Amino acid sequence: DVKVTQSSRYLVKRTGEKVFLECVQDMDHENMFWYRQDPGLGLRLIYFSYDVKMKEKGDIPEGYSVSREKKERFSLILESASTNQTSMYLCASRTRLSGNTIYFGEGSWLTVV
Amino acid sequence: KQEVTQIPAALSVPEGENLVLNCSFTDSAIYNLQWFRQDPGKGLTSLLLIQSSQREQTSGRLNASLDKSSGRSTLYIAASQPGDSATYLCAVRHGQAGTALIFGKGTTLSVSS
């Protein structure tokens, strides 16, 4: 069965802290994505990665960076957390070998105080 | 820029009713369209994926149709059940090489017993 795992479900961080959100998929998918979801705004793409060591900015990359050193792992980094980054963060992965269906993790709820 | 709209934003129906959720998109040059279900506080679960060359896809009580020329998709749910209560999101994808999905804001469905 397809599995995308986000290691932290709930986090509370202080303003200015550096925050790491980790995502691991066990399906050898090439593409991985980070979205954030906010009430009234829907899902917005932060970054995506075509493959290992490759990354592309999405619609709202400001204040975020990503790392993809291994195919199975895609990390989202908040360099200096701010209260407006309080949100639900969703990781996803996809391969064209699975008919292009995209699979999501359970989400990480981040609160910045 | 592609925009995806879902109407209505919320829908309440009694158990057993057949219902239709609507999704429209502004740019008909899509690669595929995917419908998702999201339960409160959880990630997204893929329901159906329709390739641009297809007209519809079916899974159990769910049927999704696609009309590219008019920029519309519908998700038909037959014989609704309380367990169908969730938020339903549609998303479109442009291009084949790793591009991300653009999401609508969803329709929140409540099925009462």
PDB file of C-alpha atoms in Angstrom:
ATOM      1  CA  ASP A   1       0.000   0.000   0.000  1.00  0.00           C
ATOM      2  CA  VAL A   2       1.078   3.516  -0.781  1.00  0.00           C
ATOM      3  CA  LYS A   3       2.471   5.422   2.193  1.00  0.00           C
ATOM      4  CA  VAL A   4       3.526   9.029   2.645  1.00  0.00           C
ATOM      5  CA  THR A   5       4.621   9.676   6.206  1.00  0.00           C
ATOM      6  CA  GLN A   6       4.943  13.056   7.844  1.00  0.00           C
ATOM      7  CA  SER A   7       6.909  12.484  11.000  1.00  0.00           C
ATOM      8  CA  SER A   8       5.396  15.289  13.083  1.00  0.00           C
ATOM      9  CA  ARG A   9       1.633  15.627  13.287  1.00  0.00           C
ATOM     10  CA  TYR A  10       1.501  18.516  15.738  1.00  0.00           C
ATOM     11  CA  LEU A  11       4.218  21.057  16.481  1.00  0.00           C
ATOM     12  CA  VAL A  12       4.356  24.257  18.486  1.00  0.00           C
ATOM     13  CA  LYS A  13       7.341  26.503  17.786  1.00  0.00           C
ATOM     14  CA  ARG A  14       8.435  29.962  18.834  1.00  0.00           C
ATOM     15  CA  THR A  15       8.825  32.918  16.501  1.00  0.00           C
ATOM     16  CA  GLY A  16      12.300  32.977  15.001  1.00  0.00           C
ATOM     17  CA  GLU A  17      12.984  29.275  15.461  1.00  0.00           C
ATOM     18  CA  LYS A  18      14.223  27.153  12.588  1.00  0.00           C
ATOM     19  CA  VAL A  19      11.671  24.428  11.859  1.00  0.00           C
ATOM     20  CA  PHE A  20      12.095  21.196   9.935  1.00  0.00           C
ATOM     21  CA  LEU A  21       9.135  19.257   8.574  1.00  0.00           C
ATOM     22  CA  GLU A  22      10.030  15.814   7.301  1.00  0.00           C
ATOM     23  CA  CYS A  23       8.245  13.713   4.718  1.00  0.00           C
ATOM     24  CA  VAL A  24       9.106  10.185   3.659  1.00  0.00           C
ATOM     25  CA  GLN A  25       7.535   8.055   0.955  1.00  0.00           C
ATOM     26  CA  ASP A  26       8.173   4.367   0.453  1.00  0.00           C
ATOM     27  CA  MET A  27       7.094   4.064  -3.167  1.00  0.00           C
ATOM     28  CA  ASP A  28      10.190   5.242  -5.068  1.00  0.00           C
ATOM     29  CA  HIS A  29       8.242   8.215  -6.435  1.00  0.00           C
ATOM     30  CA  GLU A  30      10.148  10.806  -8.443  1.00  0.00           C
ATOM     31  CA  ASN A  31       7.958  13.802  -7.659  1.00  0.00           C
ATOM     32  CA  MET A  32       7.334  15.205  -4.204  1.00  0.00           C
ATOM     33  CA  PHE A  33       5.425  18.293  -3.086  1.00  0.00           C
ATOM     34  CA  TRP A  34       4.830  20.539  -0.095  1.00  0.00           C
ATOM     35  CA  TYR A  35       1.517  22.381   0.234  1.00  0.00           C
ATOM     36  CA  ARG A  36       0.040  24.467   2.994  1.00  0.00           C
ATOM     37  CA  GLN A  37      -3.675  24.577   3.658  1.00  0.00           C
ATOM     38  CA  ASP A  38      -5.447  27.511   5.270  1.00  0.00           C
ATOM     39  CA  PRO A  39      -9.156  28.189   5.798  1.00  0.00           C
ATOM     40  CA  GLY A  40     -10.591  30.204   2.936  1.00  0.00           C
ATOM     41  CA  LEU A  41      -7.383  29.946   0.906  1.00  0.00           C
ATOM     42  CA  GLY A  42      -7.347  26.236   0.120  1.00  0.00           C
ATOM     43  CA  LEU A  43      -4.165  24.366  -0.726  1.00  0.00           C
ATOM     44  CA  ARG A  44      -1.250  26.396  -1.995  1.00  0.00           C
ATOM     45  CA  LEU A  45       1.964  24.959  -3.373  1.00  0.00           C
ATOM     46  CA  ILE A  46       5.147  25.923  -1.551  1.00  0.00           C
ATOM     47  CA  TYR A  47       7.812  23.849  -3.331  1.00  0.00           C
ATOM     48  CA  PHE A  48       8.035  20.725  -5.404  1.00  0.00           C
ATOM     49  CA  SER A  49      10.803  18.395  -6.475  1.00  0.00           C
ATOM     50  CA  TYR A  50      11.024  16.527  -9.771  1.00  0.00           C
ATOM     51  CA  ASP A  51      13.668  14.165  -8.482  1.00  0.00           C
ATOM     52  CA  VAL A  52      16.616  13.894  -6.116  1.00  0.00           C
ATOM     53  CA  LYS A  53      18.448  17.203  -5.584  1.00  0.00           C
ATOM     54  CA  MET A  54      15.966  19.013  -7.842  1.00  0.00           C
ATOM     55  CA  LYS A  55      13.508  21.619  -6.637  1.00  0.00           C
ATOM     56  CA  GLU A  56      11.154  24.206  -8.023  1.00  0.00           C
ATOM     57  CA  LYS A  57       9.406  27.090  -6.318  1.00  0.00           C
ATOM     58  CA  GLY A  58       5.669  26.936  -6.079  1.00  0.00           C
ATOM     59  CA  ASP A  59       3.251  29.782  -5.545  1.00  0.00           C
ATOM     60  CA  ILE A  60       4.326  30.808  -2.034  1.00  0.00           C
ATOM     61  CA  PRO A  61       8.006  29.914  -1.454  1.00  0.00           C
ATOM     62  CA  GLU A  62       8.906  32.995   0.593  1.00  0.00           C
ATOM     63  CA  GLY A  63      10.151  32.095   4.050  1.00  0.00           C
ATOM     64  CA  TYR A  64      10.636  28.428   3.144  1.00  0.00           C
ATOM     65  CA  SER A  65      13.353  26.238   1.708  1.00  0.00           C
ATOM     66  CA  VAL A  66      13.487  22.528   0.901  1.00  0.00           C
ATOM     67  CA  SER A  67      15.960  19.691   0.759  1.00  0.00           C
ATOM     68  CA  ARG A  68      15.843  16.464  -1.233  1.00  0.00           C
ATOM     69  CA  GLU A  69      19.088  14.566  -0.737  1.00  0.00           C
ATOM     70  CA  LYS A  70      17.491  11.139  -1.062  1.00  0.00           C
ATOM     71  CA  LYS A  71      14.646  10.071  -3.279  1.00  0.00           C
ATOM     72  CA  GLU A  72      12.380   8.995  -0.442  1.00  0.00           C
ATOM     73  CA  ARG A  73      12.732  12.103   1.718  1.00  0.00           C
ATOM     74  CA  PHE A  74      11.613  15.679   1.118  1.00  0.00           C
ATOM     75  CA  SER A  75      12.146  18.192   3.903  1.00  0.00           C
ATOM     76  CA  LEU A  76      10.518  21.584   4.317  1.00  0.00           C
ATOM     77  CA  ILE A  77      12.504  24.150   6.276  1.00  0.00           C
ATOM     78  CA  LEU A  78      11.190  27.313   7.847  1.00  0.00           C
ATOM     79  CA  GLU A  79      14.344  29.375   8.247  1.00  0.00           C
ATOM     80  CA  SER A  80      12.886  31.723  10.862  1.00  0.00           C
ATOM     81  CA  ALA A  81       9.341  30.804  11.829  1.00  0.00           C
ATOM     82  CA  SER A  82       6.738  33.544  11.947  1.00  0.00           C
ATOM     83  CA  THR A  83       3.171  33.549  13.223  1.00  0.00           C
ATOM     84  CA  ASN A  84       1.795  33.808   9.673  1.00  0.00           C
ATOM     85  CA  GLN A  85       3.305  30.401   8.985  1.00  0.00           C
ATOM     86  CA  THR A  86       0.884  28.796  11.424  1.00  0.00           C
ATOM     87  CA  SER A  87      -0.891  26.323   9.164  1.00  0.00           C
ATOM     88  CA  MET A  88      -1.511  22.738   8.134  1.00  0.00           C
ATOM     89  CA  TYR A  89       1.351  21.464   5.953  1.00  0.00           C
ATOM     90  CA  LEU A  90       0.747  18.613   3.545  1.00  0.00           C
ATOM     91  CA  CYS A  91       3.348  16.534   1.766  1.00  0.00           C
ATOM     92  CA  ALA A  92       2.563  14.527  -1.360  1.00  0.00           C
ATOM     93  CA  SER A  93       4.298  12.280  -3.863  1.00  0.00           C
ATOM     94  CA  ARG A  94       3.667  10.970  -7.345  1.00  0.00           C
ATOM     95  CA  THR A  95       5.091   8.813 -10.098  1.00  0.00           C
ATOM     96  CA  ARG A  96       3.938   8.475 -13.666  1.00  0.00           C
ATOM     97  CA  LEU A  97       4.250   4.735 -13.171  1.00  0.00           C
ATOM     98  CA  SER A  98       1.203   4.814 -10.876  1.00  0.00           C
ATOM     99  CA  GLY A  99      -0.968   6.554 -13.424  1.00  0.00           C
ATOM    100  CA  ASN A 100      -0.038   9.969 -12.097  1.00  0.00           C
ATOM    101  CA  THR A 101      -2.201   9.633  -9.025  1.00  0.00           C
ATOM    102  CA  ILE A 102      -0.877  11.877  -6.267  1.00  0.00           C
ATOM    103  CA  TYR A 103      -0.718  10.564  -2.691  1.00  0.00           C
ATOM    104  CA  PHE A 104      -0.828  12.737   0.393  1.00  0.00           C
ATOM    105  CA  GLY A 105       0.458  12.360   3.918  1.00  0.00           C
ATOM    106  CA  GLU A 106      -1.699  12.951   6.989  1.00  0.00           C
ATOM    107  CA  GLY A 107      -0.510  16.512   7.418  1.00  0.00           C
ATOM    108  CA  SER A 108       1.504  18.430  10.008  1.00  0.00           C
ATOM    109  CA  TRP A 109      -0.214  21.063  12.109  1.00  0.00           C
ATOM    110  CA  LEU A 110       2.271  23.805  12.909  1.00  0.00           C
ATOM    111  CA  THR A 111       1.532  26.560  15.409  1.00  0.00           C
ATOM    112  CA  VAL A 112       4.028  29.411  15.728  1.00  0.00           C
ATOM    113  CA  VAL A 113       3.682  31.453  18.911  1.00  0.00           C
TER     114      VAL A 113
ATOM    115  CA  LYS B   1      -3.344  31.630 -14.775  1.00  0.00           C
ATOM    116  CA  GLN B   2      -5.434  28.544 -14.095  1.00  0.00           C
ATOM    117  CA  GLU B   3      -8.199  28.944 -11.530  1.00  0.00           C
ATOM    118  CA  VAL B   4     -10.299  26.138 -10.122  1.00  0.00           C
ATOM    119  CA  THR B   5     -13.701  26.840  -8.602  1.00  0.00           C
ATOM    120  CA  GLN B   6     -15.982  24.537  -6.662  1.00  0.00           C
ATOM    121  CA  ILE B   7     -19.622  25.343  -6.110  1.00  0.00           C
ATOM    122  CA  PRO B   8     -21.318  25.072  -3.696  1.00  0.00           C
ATOM    123  CA  ALA B   9     -18.887  25.598  -0.831  1.00  0.00           C
ATOM    124  CA  ALA B  10     -21.124  23.527   1.442  1.00  0.00           C
ATOM    125  CA  LEU B  11     -23.946  21.072   0.912  1.00  0.00           C
ATOM    126  CA  SER B  12     -26.277  19.248   3.309  1.00  0.00           C
ATOM    127  CA  VAL B  13     -28.393  16.313   2.162  1.00  0.00           C
ATOM    128  CA  PRO B  14     -30.386  13.510   3.798  1.00  0.00           C
ATOM    129  CA  GLU B  15     -29.078   9.984   3.641  1.00  0.00           C
ATOM    130  CA  GLY B  16     -29.890   8.100   0.446  1.00  0.00           C
ATOM    131  CA  GLU B  17     -29.942  11.111  -1.835  1.00  0.00           C
ATOM    132  CA  ASN B  18     -27.955  11.182  -5.065  1.00  0.00           C
ATOM    133  CA  LEU B  19     -25.865  14.322  -5.398  1.00  0.00           C
ATOM    134  CA  VAL B  20     -23.524  16.161  -7.731  1.00  0.00           C
ATOM    135  CA  LEU B  21     -20.496  18.244  -6.820  1.00  0.00           C
ATOM    136  CA  ASN B  22     -19.219  20.727  -9.374  1.00  0.00           C
ATOM    137  CA  CYS B  23     -15.730  21.810 -10.367  1.00  0.00           C
ATOM    138  CA  SER B  24     -14.847  24.348 -13.047  1.00  0.00           C
ATOM    139  CA  PHE B  25     -11.482  25.450 -14.399  1.00  0.00           C
ATOM    140  CA  THR B  26     -10.533  28.416 -16.542  1.00  0.00           C
ATOM    141  CA  ASP B  27      -7.862  26.899 -18.813  1.00  0.00           C
ATOM    142  CA  SER B  28      -8.980  23.799 -20.710  1.00  0.00           C
ATOM    143  CA  ALA B  29      -5.392  22.723 -21.549  1.00  0.00           C
ATOM    144  CA  ILE B  30      -5.168  20.288 -18.660  1.00  0.00           C
ATOM    145  CA  TYR B  31      -3.283  17.004 -18.425  1.00  0.00           C
ATOM    146  CA  ASN B  32      -5.610  15.399 -15.899  1.00  0.00           C
ATOM    147  CA  LEU B  33      -8.096  16.151 -13.139  1.00  0.00           C
ATOM    148  CA  GLN B  34      -8.258  14.460  -9.771  1.00  0.00           C
ATOM    149  CA  TRP B  35     -10.951  14.341  -7.087  1.00  0.00           C
ATOM    150  CA  PHE B  36      -9.979  14.012  -3.429  1.00  0.00           C
ATOM    151  CA  ARG B  37     -11.726  13.503  -0.137  1.00  0.00           C
ATOM    152  CA  GLN B  38     -10.507  15.144   3.070  1.00  0.00           C
ATOM    153  CA  ASP B  39     -11.774  14.294   6.535  1.00  0.00           C
ATOM    154  CA  PRO B  40     -11.399  16.945   9.271  1.00  0.00           C
ATOM    155  CA  GLY B  41      -7.799  17.348  10.376  1.00  0.00           C
ATOM    156  CA  LYS B  42      -6.554  14.711   7.977  1.00  0.00           C
ATOM    157  CA  GLY B  43      -4.693  14.512   4.703  1.00  0.00           C
ATOM    158  CA  LEU B  44      -6.233  14.047   1.276  1.00  0.00           C
ATOM    159  CA  THR B  45      -7.336  10.712  -0.130  1.00  0.00           C
ATOM    160  CA  SER B  46      -7.463  10.310  -3.888  1.00  0.00           C
ATOM    161  CA  LEU B  47     -10.879   9.210  -5.150  1.00  0.00           C
ATOM    162  CA  LEU B  48     -10.726   9.361  -8.925  1.00  0.00           C
ATOM    163  CA  LEU B  49      -8.301  10.563 -11.573  1.00  0.00           C
ATOM    164  CA  ILE B  50      -9.462  11.421 -15.090  1.00  0.00           C
ATOM    165  CA  GLN B  51      -6.895  11.807 -17.855  1.00  0.00           C
ATOM    166  CA  SER B  52      -7.500  14.591 -20.374  1.00  0.00           C
ATOM    167  CA  SER B  53      -8.431  12.030 -23.036  1.00  0.00           C
ATOM    168  CA  GLN B  54     -11.111  10.434 -20.865  1.00  0.00           C
ATOM    169  CA  ARG B  55     -14.711  11.482 -20.311  1.00  0.00           C
ATOM    170  CA  GLU B  56     -15.407   9.734 -17.018  1.00  0.00           C
ATOM    171  CA  GLN B  57     -14.176   7.411 -14.313  1.00  0.00           C
ATOM    172  CA  THR B  58     -16.140   5.287 -11.877  1.00  0.00           C
ATOM    173  CA  SER B  59     -15.359   3.759  -8.505  1.00  0.00           C
ATOM    174  CA  GLY B  60     -18.174   2.133  -6.569  1.00  0.00           C
ATOM    175  CA  ARG B  61     -20.843   4.769  -5.861  1.00  0.00           C
ATOM    176  CA  LEU B  62     -18.682   7.546  -7.295  1.00  0.00           C
ATOM    177  CA  ASN B  63     -18.630   8.713 -10.880  1.00  0.00           C
ATOM    178  CA  ALA B  64     -16.546  11.625 -12.117  1.00  0.00           C
ATOM    179  CA  SER B  65     -16.995  13.214 -15.516  1.00  0.00           C
ATOM    180  CA  LEU B  66     -14.812  15.613 -17.444  1.00  0.00           C
ATOM    181  CA  ASP B  67     -15.745  18.081 -20.159  1.00  0.00           C
ATOM    182  CA  LYS B  68     -12.520  19.842 -21.127  1.00  0.00           C
ATOM    183  CA  SER B  69     -14.057  22.096 -23.733  1.00  0.00           C
ATOM    184  CA  SER B  70     -16.396  23.678 -21.224  1.00  0.00           C
ATOM    185  CA  GLY B  71     -13.903  23.548 -18.359  1.00  0.00           C
ATOM    186  CA  ARG B  72     -16.091  21.445 -16.099  1.00  0.00           C
ATOM    187  CA  SER B  73     -16.008  18.286 -14.041  1.00  0.00           C
ATOM    188  CA  THR B  74     -18.668  16.749 -11.841  1.00  0.00           C
ATOM    189  CA  LEU B  75     -18.465  14.199  -9.068  1.00  0.00           C
ATOM    190  CA  TYR B  76     -21.646  12.163  -8.749  1.00  0.00           C
ATOM    191  CA  ILE B  77     -22.265  10.334  -5.471  1.00  0.00           C
ATOM    192  CA  ALA B  78     -25.043   7.768  -5.536  1.00  0.00           C
ATOM    193  CA  ALA B  79     -27.124   6.799  -2.522  1.00  0.00           C
ATOM    194  CA  SER B  80     -25.245   9.050  -0.115  1.00  0.00           C
ATOM    195  CA  GLN B  81     -24.378   7.800   3.382  1.00  0.00           C
ATOM    196  CA  PRO B  82     -23.375   9.612   6.603  1.00  0.00           C
ATOM    197  CA  GLY B  83     -19.872   8.222   6.092  1.00  0.00           C
ATOM    198  CA  ASP B  84     -19.614  10.294   2.919  1.00  0.00           C
ATOM    199  CA  SER B  85     -19.544  13.460   5.029  1.00  0.00           C
ATOM    200  CA  ALA B  86     -16.231  15.170   4.265  1.00  0.00           C
ATOM    201  CA  THR B  87     -14.718  17.917   2.156  1.00  0.00           C
ATOM    202  CA  TYR B  88     -14.313  17.068  -1.514  1.00  0.00           C
ATOM    203  CA  LEU B  89     -11.635  18.814  -3.519  1.00  0.00           C
ATOM    204  CA  CYS B  90     -10.865  18.778  -7.200  1.00  0.00           C
ATOM    205  CA  ALA B  91      -7.485  19.591  -8.673  1.00  0.00           C
ATOM    206  CA  VAL B  92      -6.153  20.000 -12.196  1.00  0.00           C
ATOM    207  CA  ARG B  93      -2.710  19.417 -13.578  1.00  0.00           C
ATOM    208  CA  HIS B  94      -1.009  20.965 -16.599  1.00  0.00           C
ATOM    209  CA  GLY B  95       1.721  19.122 -18.476  1.00  0.00           C
ATOM    210  CA  GLN B  96       3.319  15.782 -17.862  1.00  0.00           C
ATOM    211  CA  ALA B  97       6.772  16.563 -16.548  1.00  0.00           C
ATOM    212  CA  GLY B  98       6.343  16.990 -12.837  1.00  0.00           C
ATOM    213  CA  THR B  99       4.079  20.013 -12.644  1.00  0.00           C
ATOM    214  CA  ALA B 100       1.964  20.370  -9.555  1.00  0.00           C
ATOM    215  CA  LEU B 101      -1.781  20.390  -9.011  1.00  0.00           C
ATOM    216  CA  ILE B 102      -3.967  23.451  -8.722  1.00  0.00           C
ATOM    217  CA  PHE B 103      -6.755  22.944  -6.227  1.00  0.00           C
ATOM    218  CA  GLY B 104     -10.240  24.255  -5.789  1.00  0.00           C
ATOM    219  CA  LYS B 105     -11.265  25.262  -2.277  1.00  0.00           C
ATOM    220  CA  GLY B 106     -13.563  22.308  -1.881  1.00  0.00           C
ATOM    221  CA  THR B 107     -17.167  21.459  -1.158  1.00  0.00           C
ATOM    222  CA  THR B 108     -17.982  20.402   2.403  1.00  0.00           C
ATOM    223  CA  LEU B 109     -20.640  17.703   2.324  1.00  0.00           C
ATOM    224  CA  SER B 110     -22.809  16.754   5.270  1.00  0.00           C
ATOM    225  CA  VAL B 111     -25.066  13.701   4.970  1.00  0.00           C
ATOM    226  CA  SER B 112     -27.605  13.341   7.759  1.00  0.00           C
ATOM    227  CA  SER B 113     -29.117  10.032   8.856  1.00  0.00           C
TER     228      SER B 113
END
